[in-house]
Amino acid sequence: MKAIGVTKDGDGPELLDVPKPEPKAGEALVRTVRVGVDGTDHEVIEGSHGGFPEGEEYLILGHEAVGVVEEANDTGLEEGQVVVPTVRRPPNGEENGYFERGEADMAPPEETVERGIDRAHGFMSEYFVSEERFLVPIPEELAPRGFLIEPISITEKALELAYTSRSSFHWEPESALVLGNGSLGLLTVAMLVEEMDVYCLGRRDRPDPTINLIEQLDATYVDSRETPVEDVPDVHEAVDLVYEGTGYAKHAISSVHALAPNGVAALLGIPGPWEFEIDAGTFHKECVMYNKAIVGSVNSGPRHFEAAVERLQELPEDALDSLVTRVVDYEEFEPAFENHNEIIKTAVSFE
Amino acid sequence: MKAIGVTKDGDGPELLDVPKPEPKAGEALVRTVRVGVDGTDHEVIEGSHGGFPEGEEYLILGHEAVGVVEEANDTGLEEGQVVVPTVRRPPNGEENGYFERGEADMAPPEETVERGIDRAHGFMSEYFVSEERFLVPIPEELAPRGFLIEPISITEKALELAYTSRSSFHWEPESALVLGNGSLGLLTVAMLVEEMDVYCLGRRDRPDPTINLIEQLDATYVDSRETPVEDVPDVHEAVDLVYEGTGYAKHAISSVHALAPNGVAALLGIPGPWEFEIDAGTFHKECVMYNKAIVGSVNSGPRHFEAAVERLQELPEDALDSLVTRVVDYEEFEPAFENHNEIIKTAVSFE
C-alpha cells in the first residue's frame, strides 16, 4: 500500500510502498480517511523530535487521523464504523501501569511510543491496524473533520490539568492568553471564546489568515513584537489562564507574569535546551504570593478524545472552514507539508 | 498592656506598652497563651517583608498564636475556650469576595492585611481581639503546642494545592523532598514521613539538632553542599513531591529536575529579585514531556487550620519536643528571636 513517511536516508516526506498491515487478534484494520498535519510532524521531519521504529529504515508519518473500520476482525467494532486512533502505544507491546489505567498520556517517554512521532508508524497510509481500545468511535458525519479530534484532545487534557489544579478554591476564569497562532493555538482559541475573553499572541503582519481567524472568533490578536507576554497585563489585562503552544522557553517563563492572582499557565510546547538569564527571584515570588501554578501537559488520553468528539460538534463550522486551509490527495501530498503564512491547517486525504 | 513589637525608629524587637484592645461587636477578647516565632518574623524585623499598620509607629509581632477567650462579648464563643487565630484580615475592615468565601488565603496582597506581618498588629501581646470567624477553637489539651497550628496549616494548604493539581489522574506519591530544614520544613517532614519516603535538604554540619530531628523522624538528610537539588534523582531517587520552604530561587527552578514523572513542586518561600542564567528550555521541556507541575502557595484558610488541629494530634510527641527548642517568658523574650544552629523553633509565653 502507499504511505507517506520519512526514511533515514531521505530528505523530507516521500510516498513509500510499504506492506499492507494485517490485524492480529484484538486489532481492527482501518481504512484511512484523512490525516492532519501539525507542528510535531514538522519537528519529526526535521529530526528534532521523535524517532524511527526499532530496526526500521522508515517512519510512516501522521498522528491526527480518522478512518473507517475495514475489517473488524475479532474486535467489538463494526465494519464501516468511523474511528479516530489515539497516539500512544506500549513499547514492544509490553503493558505497563499507565496503559492498564487508561492513562497512556501520563507515561514518561521511556514507557510509551507514539504513532507517527516516536518509534512507531503513524497513520498516513491507505490502511492501518490498531487494537480496539485505541480506536475511538465517532459519529459518521464527523468523518471529514475527524482529524481535528486528536489536536482538540490535546487541549482538552491541558485544560483538565489546568482547571483541576485550581479546583480546591473558587476559580472562574474570565480571560485567557493563548501563546501561538498555529493550528493548535487557534483551535484552542475557538474552544475558549465561548467561556471567556481570549487573547492570542503571534508575530505576524496583517493581512494574515490567522489574525483573520482570531478576529472571526471575537478574540484579540496580540503582536508579540509590540506587546511581549509580560506586558499583556498592562496593555490588556492580567489573565486567569495561559495556554502556551509555542515551545518558546521565554514564553514559558514570562507566562507567570501575565497571570492574574491564582491563575495557571499550561505549557505544551517542547523546546530544546536554551540558557538565558531570568529574574528567577521574581518568578518564584510571583508564584508564591499570588498562588500561581504551572502545569506541563503532553499527549491526551481516551477521555480527552471523548471530550474532543463532543467539542468538535460544538465548534462553529465557519471557523473550522477557515482553519482547514487545504485538504490534499495523498498522491499529491507535498503542499500539505509546506510551511508558509497562508497555511493554517492542512490534511492529507486517502479517499 | 505589654506587647513585643518593632517600631519605625527602633532596631529589633522590643517590649512595648500599648493600649489593651477593646472588642467591638462580633469580636472576642483573647488572653494570649503562647506565640511562635518563625522565618517570616525575622523578615519582618529586618524590614524585607510586610509593613506597619497605616498611621502607626509600631507593629506588634507574632502570627502563630494560641490563646484563651477572656471576654466572649457578643460572639458564640465561650469564656475559657482555647482558640487559634487565623492571620489574614480584610484591609480597612472592607469585606471582599475572598473573605466572603472563606478563602482569605487566596487573596492577592492588595486585598488583605496580615496580622503580625503586613499592616496589622500581631498577637505577641498580653491580649488581642479578633472577630469570631477568625478564631479556630481547639481542644484544651493542645494549648501548649497550639502555636504550631498556624505553621502546620501553611503546609496543609500547600499539600492541598499540590495533591489537587494531580487529582485528574492516578497519583500516589511515594517520595518527597523537603527543601529547607527550618521549623516549617521540619514540621512538614514530620507530616509526610507516615505517608512516604522523605528527604530533607539543608546545609549544616553534624552534630546538628535539625539533622538529628530529620533522622529521629526516619527521614534522610541531604546536604545541599554535596548533593544539589538537581542531583537528588541520581544520588537518591526522583521524588513525586517537592516542598520548597527556603525562598531560595535556585531551588525553585531546580525543583523541576528533582521531580519524578507527573510530580509536583509546591513553592512557599518568598525571595526578592534575583537574576541568573538557567536552562529555561530544559526546564520548559521537563514540565511538558513529564507532565510536571509547580504550585505556588501562600498563607492558609480556615479549613487548613481545621486540618492542622487534627494533624497536630497525630504528630509524634517526641518529635514535637525536639522541634520546640525553647519557650521563653514575654518579659525576657530576646532569646526567642536569636538565630543560631541550636535553635529550631521558639515560642514566647504570656502565661
XYZ file of C-alpha atoms in Angstrom:
702
model
C 0.000 0.000 0.000
C 1.011 3.643 -0.289
C 2.219 5.575 2.770
C 3.741 8.990 3.381
C 6.852 8.773 5.508
C 10.410 9.763 6.092
C 13.417 7.499 5.602
C 16.783 7.509 7.351
C 18.492 8.347 4.075
C 15.832 10.676 2.754
C 15.271 14.388 2.800
C 11.692 15.133 3.745
C 8.428 13.241 3.347
C 8.014 10.877 0.414
C 5.450 8.459 -0.962
C 6.511 4.967 0.052
C 5.402 1.489 -0.962
C 5.008 -0.473 2.257
C 3.361 -3.778 3.181
C -0.339 -3.526 3.995
C -0.605 -4.328 7.726
C -2.525 -7.385 8.861
C -4.586 -7.156 12.031
C -3.637 -9.517 14.833
C -6.095 -10.798 17.421
C -7.723 -7.821 19.147
C -6.857 -5.465 16.293
C -9.011 -3.971 13.563
C -7.907 -2.977 10.070
C -8.835 0.650 9.418
C -9.070 2.346 6.018
C -7.675 5.837 6.397
C -9.924 8.768 5.512
C -7.878 11.860 6.381
C -4.751 12.679 8.384
C -3.961 16.177 9.681
C -0.528 17.782 9.668
C 0.784 19.801 12.612
C 3.926 21.297 14.088
C 5.005 17.973 15.571
C 5.111 16.474 12.070
C 7.467 19.246 11.033
C 9.680 18.505 14.063
C 9.708 14.804 13.173
C 10.615 15.611 9.558
C 13.448 17.893 10.741
C 14.608 15.173 13.125
C 14.321 17.379 16.221
C 11.657 15.219 17.867
C 10.729 11.534 17.900
C 12.477 8.697 16.089
C 12.275 5.665 13.786
C 10.776 2.332 14.847
C 13.454 -0.035 16.077
C 15.199 -1.818 13.215
C 13.291 0.057 10.503
C 14.577 2.375 7.804
C 11.443 4.482 7.558
C 8.731 6.038 9.684
C 5.183 6.463 8.426
C 4.104 9.966 9.429
C 0.765 11.147 10.797
C -0.829 11.080 14.250
C -4.060 13.043 13.655
C -6.188 10.524 11.811
C -9.717 9.495 11.070
C -10.652 6.293 9.308
C -13.321 3.648 8.701
C -13.178 0.108 10.048
C -12.455 -2.136 7.054
C -12.053 -5.435 8.907
C -13.423 -5.626 12.445
C -11.593 -8.921 12.900
C -12.359 -10.245 16.401
C -12.968 -6.777 17.911
C -16.326 -5.417 19.021
C -16.192 -2.751 16.319
C -18.418 -2.806 13.262
C -17.251 -2.621 9.692
C -17.959 0.848 8.338
C -17.643 2.418 11.794
C -15.809 5.775 11.723
C -12.971 5.821 14.258
C -10.158 8.070 15.473
C -6.990 6.361 16.756
C -5.169 7.513 19.872
C -1.433 8.046 19.506
C 0.441 6.248 22.289
C 1.132 2.517 22.443
C 3.023 0.371 24.975
C 6.634 -0.089 23.836
C 7.238 -3.570 22.329
C 3.629 -4.416 23.164
C 4.597 -4.719 26.829
C 1.821 -3.420 29.011
C 2.572 -1.051 31.877
C 0.513 0.596 34.598
C -0.134 3.761 32.610
C -1.791 1.826 29.778
C -3.599 -0.525 32.162
C -5.182 2.507 33.822
C -6.121 4.143 30.513
C -3.617 6.917 31.261
C -1.076 6.458 28.480
C -0.819 10.252 28.296
C 0.777 10.229 31.765
C 3.509 7.765 30.790
C 7.054 9.112 30.648
C 8.653 8.845 27.188
C 10.503 5.691 28.284
C 7.225 3.855 28.806
C 5.454 4.659 25.581
C 5.926 5.007 21.865
C 3.920 7.464 19.764
C 2.482 6.505 16.393
C 3.739 8.768 13.639
C 6.152 10.506 16.018
C 8.329 8.359 18.192
C 9.329 4.771 17.375
C 6.018 3.619 15.871
C 4.462 4.028 12.445
C 1.773 6.647 12.050
C -1.495 6.690 10.167
C -0.550 8.435 6.925
C -1.106 5.337 4.806
C -4.015 3.735 2.978
C -4.638 1.403 5.911
C -3.514 0.980 9.480
C -4.194 -1.541 12.223
C -4.896 -0.801 15.856
C -6.101 -2.508 18.989
C -9.750 -1.777 19.630
C -9.028 0.054 22.903
C -7.025 2.662 20.992
C -9.826 3.395 18.497
C -12.444 5.968 19.481
C -15.721 5.588 17.556
C -17.142 8.895 16.314
C -20.373 9.879 14.554
C -20.190 9.301 10.812
C -20.903 12.935 9.967
C -17.715 13.985 11.764
C -15.523 11.952 9.389
C -14.437 14.868 7.160
C -13.159 16.847 10.178
C -12.334 13.877 12.380
C -8.593 14.543 12.056
C -9.179 17.576 14.325
C -10.192 15.352 17.241
C -6.627 14.456 18.200
C -5.418 18.098 18.428
C -8.608 19.107 20.260
C -7.974 16.258 22.721
C -4.510 17.687 23.414
C -6.118 20.919 24.593
C -8.849 19.058 26.474
C -6.157 17.381 28.550
C -4.217 20.589 29.158
C -7.401 22.365 30.240
C -8.298 19.448 32.515
C -4.920 19.694 34.249
C -5.199 23.481 34.482
C -8.755 23.533 35.854
C -8.090 20.632 38.210
C -5.083 22.442 39.649
C -7.401 25.307 40.641
C -10.256 23.133 41.941
C -9.507 23.443 45.662
C -10.827 27.016 45.642
C -13.295 29.232 43.821
C -11.895 29.802 40.322
C -13.924 31.018 37.383
C -11.519 32.066 34.653
C -12.676 35.121 32.743
C -9.716 35.605 30.452
C -7.099 33.532 28.663
C -3.946 34.209 26.722
C -3.147 31.655 24.031
C 0.526 31.783 23.088
C 0.929 30.775 19.485
C -1.279 31.189 16.426
C -0.516 27.797 14.945
C -3.395 25.438 14.281
C -3.408 24.110 17.863
C -3.420 27.633 19.309
C -6.257 28.648 17.005
C -8.303 25.540 17.835
C -7.786 26.419 21.493
C -8.962 29.979 20.885
C -12.109 28.537 19.279
C -12.603 26.263 22.302
C -12.200 29.053 24.862
C -14.020 32.027 23.317
C -17.454 30.834 24.433
C -16.288 30.848 28.054
C -14.027 33.873 28.414
C -12.162 36.784 26.834
C -9.346 35.351 24.753
C -6.115 36.932 23.582
C -3.959 35.136 21.042
C -0.309 36.018 20.636
C 1.609 35.779 17.394
C 4.194 37.677 15.367
C 2.535 38.256 12.031
C 1.720 41.320 9.941
C -1.738 41.937 8.580
C -3.251 40.811 6.305
C -2.879 37.328 7.681
C -5.297 34.401 7.755
C -4.531 33.515 11.389
C -5.231 37.077 12.528
C -8.428 36.992 10.471
C -9.470 33.763 12.178
C -8.633 35.126 15.653
C -10.876 38.107 14.948
C -13.549 35.985 13.275
C -13.708 34.170 16.637
C -14.070 37.507 18.503
C -10.690 37.044 20.166
C -7.980 39.713 20.336
C -4.753 39.394 18.379
C -1.628 40.373 20.353
C 1.500 41.058 18.309
C 4.399 39.859 20.458
C 6.736 42.313 18.712
C 4.691 45.179 20.179
C 3.388 43.529 23.351
C 5.631 40.876 24.893
C 3.912 38.303 27.095
C 4.878 40.052 30.345
C 3.302 43.322 29.125
C -0.115 41.784 28.435
C -1.431 42.753 31.923
C -0.560 46.426 31.333
C -1.726 46.651 27.725
C -4.784 44.393 28.035
C -5.417 42.598 31.343
C -3.826 40.018 33.592
C -5.276 36.672 32.514
C -6.551 33.743 34.541
C -5.239 31.146 32.118
C -2.225 30.996 29.845
C -2.052 28.289 27.176
C 1.479 28.006 25.797
C 1.670 26.226 22.471
C 4.887 27.633 21.028
C 7.773 25.667 22.525
C 9.430 29.040 23.088
C 11.001 28.874 26.552
C 10.962 32.644 27.147
C 7.173 32.475 26.913
C 7.019 29.699 29.497
C 8.890 31.862 31.993
C 7.015 35.072 31.128
C 3.664 33.314 31.458
C 3.800 33.704 35.218
C 3.950 37.484 34.850
C 0.929 37.529 32.522
C -1.245 35.683 35.046
C -3.800 37.253 37.356
C -3.741 36.141 41.017
C -4.471 32.397 41.373
C -4.015 31.881 37.630
C -2.476 28.900 35.889
C -0.210 28.511 32.884
C -0.485 25.295 30.867
C 2.719 24.535 28.978
C 2.523 22.317 25.879
C 5.439 23.300 23.655
C 8.606 21.203 23.543
C 11.767 23.295 23.257
C 15.369 22.174 23.176
C 17.939 23.366 25.731
C 18.208 27.173 25.844
C 20.145 29.055 28.503
C 19.385 32.664 29.294
C 19.141 34.947 32.280
C 15.831 35.344 34.077
C 14.736 37.080 37.252
C 14.144 33.780 38.988
C 13.563 35.511 42.327
C 10.603 37.462 40.985
C 9.339 34.385 39.089
C 9.438 32.398 42.343
C 7.890 35.164 44.446
C 5.042 35.734 41.948
C 4.155 32.047 42.085
C 4.001 32.085 45.874
C 2.473 35.463 46.751
C -0.264 35.089 44.128
C -0.862 31.317 44.406
C 0.020 30.853 40.731
C 0.546 27.472 39.097
C 2.267 25.980 36.071
C 1.183 22.665 34.605
C 3.051 20.841 31.878
C 0.882 18.711 29.597
C 1.712 16.226 26.875
C -0.428 13.961 24.725
C -4.000 13.030 25.698
C -5.918 10.045 26.988
C -9.146 8.295 25.972
C -11.425 10.595 27.994
C -9.860 13.615 26.307
C -10.622 12.104 22.904
C -14.204 11.542 24.014
C -14.457 15.143 25.209
C -12.959 16.247 21.892
C -15.655 14.384 19.943
C -18.276 16.410 21.822
C -16.297 19.614 21.445
C -15.834 19.284 17.685
C -19.609 19.235 17.297
C -19.915 22.489 19.229
C -17.264 24.497 17.410
C -18.541 26.966 14.797
C -18.395 25.463 11.295
C -17.307 28.682 9.614
C -14.289 28.917 11.915
C -13.362 25.299 11.171
C -13.686 26.095 7.445
C -11.254 28.983 7.887
C -8.904 26.821 9.960
C -8.542 23.977 7.478
C -6.910 25.812 4.613
C -6.335 22.774 2.396
C -7.045 19.054 2.043
C -4.771 17.358 -0.497
C -4.856 13.921 -2.066
C -2.201 11.557 -0.750
C -0.724 11.106 -4.209
C -0.019 14.847 -4.341
C 0.738 15.331 -0.662
C 3.602 17.829 -0.924
C 1.573 21.029 -0.332
C 0.346 19.571 2.969
C 3.837 19.922 4.409
C 4.568 23.397 3.131
C 5.049 25.966 5.831
C 4.064 29.495 4.967
C 1.780 32.196 6.247
C -1.194 31.310 4.050
C -1.366 27.801 5.534
C -3.091 27.234 8.857
C -4.103 23.583 8.920
C -3.770 21.025 6.157
C -4.809 17.408 5.889
C -3.969 14.548 3.574
C -6.906 12.619 2.128
C -6.750 8.910 1.372
C -10.264 8.650 -0.059
C -0.610 46.013 78.310
C 2.765 44.648 77.280
C 3.469 43.719 73.675
C 6.526 42.674 71.696
C 6.898 44.678 68.553
C 9.074 46.684 66.255
C 8.988 50.462 65.903
C 9.805 52.645 62.921
C 12.698 54.203 64.816
C 13.796 51.034 66.595
C 16.354 48.385 65.951
C 14.813 44.964 66.525
C 12.002 43.702 68.718
C 11.269 45.472 71.988
C 8.813 45.264 74.847
C 6.207 47.967 74.282
C 3.471 49.461 76.434
C 0.388 49.621 74.249
C -3.318 50.140 74.933
C -5.227 46.972 75.773
C -7.591 46.409 72.838
C -11.337 46.532 73.355
C -13.511 44.091 71.459
C -16.085 45.606 69.146
C -19.371 43.921 68.267
C -18.637 40.483 66.831
C -15.184 40.370 68.382
C -13.866 38.442 71.364
C -11.044 39.470 73.690
C -8.428 36.725 73.836
C -5.762 36.290 76.506
C -2.605 35.162 74.780
C -1.023 31.866 75.856
C 1.907 31.371 73.506
C 3.142 32.802 70.218
C 5.618 31.007 67.936
C 8.485 32.660 66.091
C 9.367 31.776 62.501
C 11.336 32.944 59.479
C 8.655 35.436 58.492
C 9.089 37.206 61.849
C 12.780 37.575 61.084
C 11.924 39.031 57.652
C 9.508 41.488 59.259
C 12.122 42.518 61.825
C 14.705 43.034 59.037
C 12.124 45.021 57.073
C 12.328 42.781 53.999
C 8.702 41.668 54.224
C 5.433 43.176 55.455
C 4.876 46.640 56.883
C 3.475 48.833 59.652
C -0.251 49.465 60.155
C -1.344 52.668 58.464
C -0.622 55.726 60.606
C 1.112 53.769 63.362
C 4.683 53.969 64.618
C 4.899 50.345 65.727
C 3.875 46.840 64.713
C 3.082 44.149 67.260
C 4.798 40.968 66.047
C 3.530 37.402 66.042
C 1.213 35.449 63.763
C 1.450 31.911 65.246
C -0.681 32.212 68.337
C -2.815 30.332 70.767
C -4.948 31.956 73.440
C -7.944 31.661 75.732
C -11.175 33.593 75.300
C -11.236 36.175 78.100
C -14.375 38.049 77.046
C -16.702 36.306 74.633
C -18.552 39.594 74.183
C -21.483 39.015 71.756
C -19.780 36.121 69.924
C -20.815 32.471 70.120
C -17.531 31.593 71.818
C -17.294 30.624 75.462
C -15.037 32.198 78.028
C -12.116 29.875 78.723
C -12.295 28.377 75.212
C -8.832 27.773 73.720
C -8.551 29.335 70.252
C -6.037 29.848 67.457
C -6.400 32.997 65.357
C -6.017 32.995 61.578
C -3.677 35.609 60.139
C -5.373 37.492 57.315
C -7.947 40.233 57.703
C -9.800 42.401 55.171
C -7.951 45.702 54.665
C -9.681 48.619 56.459
C -12.379 46.176 57.530
C -13.769 46.268 53.984
C -15.039 42.851 53.025
C -14.132 41.368 49.668
C -15.023 38.169 47.831
C -12.057 36.222 49.129
C -13.075 36.765 52.754
C -16.766 36.268 51.991
C -15.938 32.849 50.553
C -13.690 31.902 53.469
C -10.705 31.958 51.102
C -8.632 34.799 52.512
C -5.545 32.750 51.715
C -6.298 33.186 48.003
C -6.482 36.990 48.216
C -3.693 38.899 46.486
C -1.628 41.077 48.853
C -3.639 44.153 47.810
C -6.836 42.656 49.208
C -5.648 41.536 52.602
C -3.539 42.544 55.573
C -1.709 40.011 57.725
C -1.634 40.241 61.494
C 1.881 40.454 62.834
C 3.302 40.716 59.326
C 1.745 43.192 56.973
C -0.166 46.303 58.041
C -1.950 44.806 61.049
C -0.878 44.146 64.633
C 0.037 40.601 65.546
C -0.663 38.509 68.599
C 2.529 38.909 70.613
C 0.818 40.843 73.403
C -0.983 40.016 76.616
C -4.341 40.283 74.871
C -5.683 40.579 71.371
C -9.121 40.948 69.853
C -10.475 39.161 66.843
C -13.734 38.550 65.032
C -15.187 35.172 65.902
C -14.862 33.869 62.328
C -11.089 34.267 62.519
C -10.760 32.247 65.738
C -10.475 28.467 65.444
C -11.487 26.622 68.647
C -9.095 23.814 69.585
C -9.105 21.142 72.324
C -7.825 22.486 75.644
C -5.008 19.936 75.847
C -3.485 21.334 72.643
C -2.961 24.780 74.205
C 0.774 24.347 74.999
C 1.565 23.460 71.355
C -1.278 25.374 69.769
C 1.151 27.893 68.274
C 2.187 25.105 65.862
C -1.261 25.011 64.282
C -0.670 28.060 62.081
C 2.573 26.730 60.534
C 1.040 23.262 60.101
C -1.906 24.907 58.327
C 0.536 26.539 55.877
C 1.717 23.086 54.834
C -1.825 21.697 54.802
C -2.723 24.300 52.199
C 0.373 23.693 50.095
C -0.250 19.943 50.146
C -3.893 20.508 49.231
C -2.865 22.543 46.181
C -0.211 20.001 45.239
C -2.448 16.932 45.587
C -5.376 18.659 43.908
C -3.197 19.546 40.929
C -2.558 15.808 40.417
C -6.129 14.655 41.026
C -7.179 14.188 37.400
C -5.063 11.024 37.198
C -3.729 8.205 39.356
C -1.123 9.735 41.656
C 0.147 8.119 44.821
C 3.281 9.936 45.904
C 5.897 7.642 47.380
C 8.668 10.132 47.974
C 9.096 13.788 48.857
C 11.962 16.229 49.022
C 11.561 18.995 51.591
C 13.826 21.927 50.771
C 14.818 23.682 53.956
C 15.432 22.451 57.489
C 13.846 25.410 59.226
C 10.967 24.765 61.589
C 8.385 24.741 58.782
C 10.430 22.291 56.728
C 10.864 20.031 59.752
C 7.161 20.153 60.624
C 6.474 19.188 57.014
C 8.903 16.263 57.255
C 7.006 15.098 60.343
C 3.708 15.418 58.441
C 4.925 13.454 55.403
C 7.004 10.616 56.877
C 3.966 8.470 57.681
C 2.965 8.521 54.012
C 6.198 8.334 52.027
C 9.986 8.362 51.942
C 11.135 11.851 52.828
C 14.400 13.637 52.089
C 15.135 16.955 53.764
C 17.724 19.298 52.311
C 19.865 21.638 54.368
C 23.429 22.940 54.552
C 24.556 22.084 58.064
C 27.421 20.080 59.538
C 26.848 17.363 62.116
C 26.274 17.400 65.001
C 23.164 19.494 64.408
C 19.757 19.387 66.081
C 17.864 19.693 62.777
C 19.752 16.738 61.290
C 19.046 14.822 64.494
C 15.348 15.587 64.187
C 15.281 14.610 60.499
C 16.805 11.253 61.409
C 14.638 10.878 64.511
C 11.715 11.082 62.069
C 13.255 8.369 59.833
C 13.776 10.848 57.030
C 17.044 11.270 55.099
C 19.190 14.374 55.462
C 20.555 15.726 52.162
C 23.454 18.170 52.420
C 22.976 20.618 49.548
C 26.721 21.325 49.505
C 27.304 17.706 48.466
C 24.051 16.964 46.658
C 22.408 19.926 44.933
C 18.676 19.672 44.339
C 19.054 18.625 40.693
C 21.326 15.720 41.703
C 18.837 14.191 44.133
C 17.435 11.795 41.461
C 20.909 10.388 40.760
C 22.095 10.184 44.357
C 18.784 9.142 45.938
C 15.675 8.984 43.741
C 13.460 11.254 41.681
C 10.685 12.418 44.001
C 6.964 12.741 43.455
C 6.660 15.866 45.583
C 8.966 18.783 46.273
C 8.145 21.149 49.127
C 10.199 24.334 48.857
C 10.393 26.322 52.077
C 13.619 28.244 51.614
C 12.846 31.297 49.496
C 15.967 30.387 47.528
C 15.066 30.896 43.860
C 17.669 28.460 42.520
C 15.852 25.717 44.405
C 12.519 26.693 42.849
C 13.969 26.254 39.370
C 15.923 23.072 40.213
C 12.831 21.506 41.787
C 11.551 20.529 38.362
C 14.669 18.437 37.758
C 14.292 16.620 41.101
C 10.757 15.509 40.269
C 9.724 12.098 39.019
C 7.299 11.978 36.069
C 3.937 13.591 36.907
C 5.392 15.118 40.075
C 4.607 18.486 41.593
C 6.696 21.138 43.311
C 4.995 23.313 45.912
C 6.747 26.651 46.335
C 6.315 28.552 49.611
C 9.424 30.691 50.052
C 9.364 34.393 49.254
C 12.604 35.615 47.662
C 13.493 39.065 46.419
C 14.510 39.732 42.804
C 17.493 37.620 41.727
C 18.692 37.356 38.147
C 20.746 34.406 36.978
C 21.071 32.157 33.957
C 19.022 28.999 33.747
C 18.453 26.387 31.053
C 14.895 27.528 30.541
C 14.490 25.286 27.501
C 15.149 22.148 29.517
C 13.026 23.470 32.419
C 10.139 24.016 29.998
C 10.596 20.677 28.198
C 10.769 18.728 31.501
C 7.472 20.246 32.596
C 5.772 19.248 29.364
C 7.238 15.844 28.496
C 6.799 14.582 32.068
C 3.511 16.315 32.939
C 5.178 18.120 35.850
C 3.554 20.924 37.810
C 4.556 23.829 40.019
C 2.133 25.338 42.530
C 2.816 28.488 44.497
C 1.157 28.629 47.907
C 0.840 31.386 50.469
C -0.961 31.608 53.813
C -3.796 29.225 54.733
C -7.557 29.272 55.120
C -9.969 28.092 57.808
C -10.166 24.505 56.517
C -6.382 24.253 56.625
C -6.416 25.358 60.270
C -9.030 22.720 60.992
C -6.920 20.070 59.248
C -3.910 21.295 61.230
C -5.775 20.806 64.530
C -6.286 17.151 63.579
C -2.745 16.798 62.322
C -1.135 18.218 65.458
C -2.793 15.461 67.465
C -1.299 12.800 65.165
C 2.294 14.030 65.139
C 4.715 12.165 67.427
C 5.170 13.978 70.745
C 8.869 13.254 70.984
C 9.483 14.893 67.624
C 7.482 17.944 68.689
C 9.548 18.084 71.884
C 12.720 18.091 69.788
C 11.282 20.720 67.446
C 10.371 23.296 70.097
C 13.794 24.085 71.448
C 12.705 26.847 73.819
C 9.708 28.647 75.283
C 10.585 31.990 76.868
C 8.623 34.350 79.046
C 7.487 37.519 77.287
C 9.366 39.698 79.757
C 12.608 38.002 78.700
C 11.724 37.466 75.082
C 15.103 38.202 73.470
C 16.312 34.579 73.122
C 13.177 33.765 71.122
C 14.481 35.909 68.272
C 18.036 34.656 68.285
C 19.054 32.846 65.147
C 21.660 30.157 65.539
C 22.085 26.488 64.798
C 20.941 25.242 68.219
C 17.551 26.894 67.782
C 14.846 25.166 65.783
C 11.553 26.583 66.988
C 10.953 29.011 69.818
C 7.821 30.469 71.323
C 7.047 33.354 73.627
C 4.818 32.618 76.622
C 2.387 35.156 78.051
C 1.159 32.954 80.883
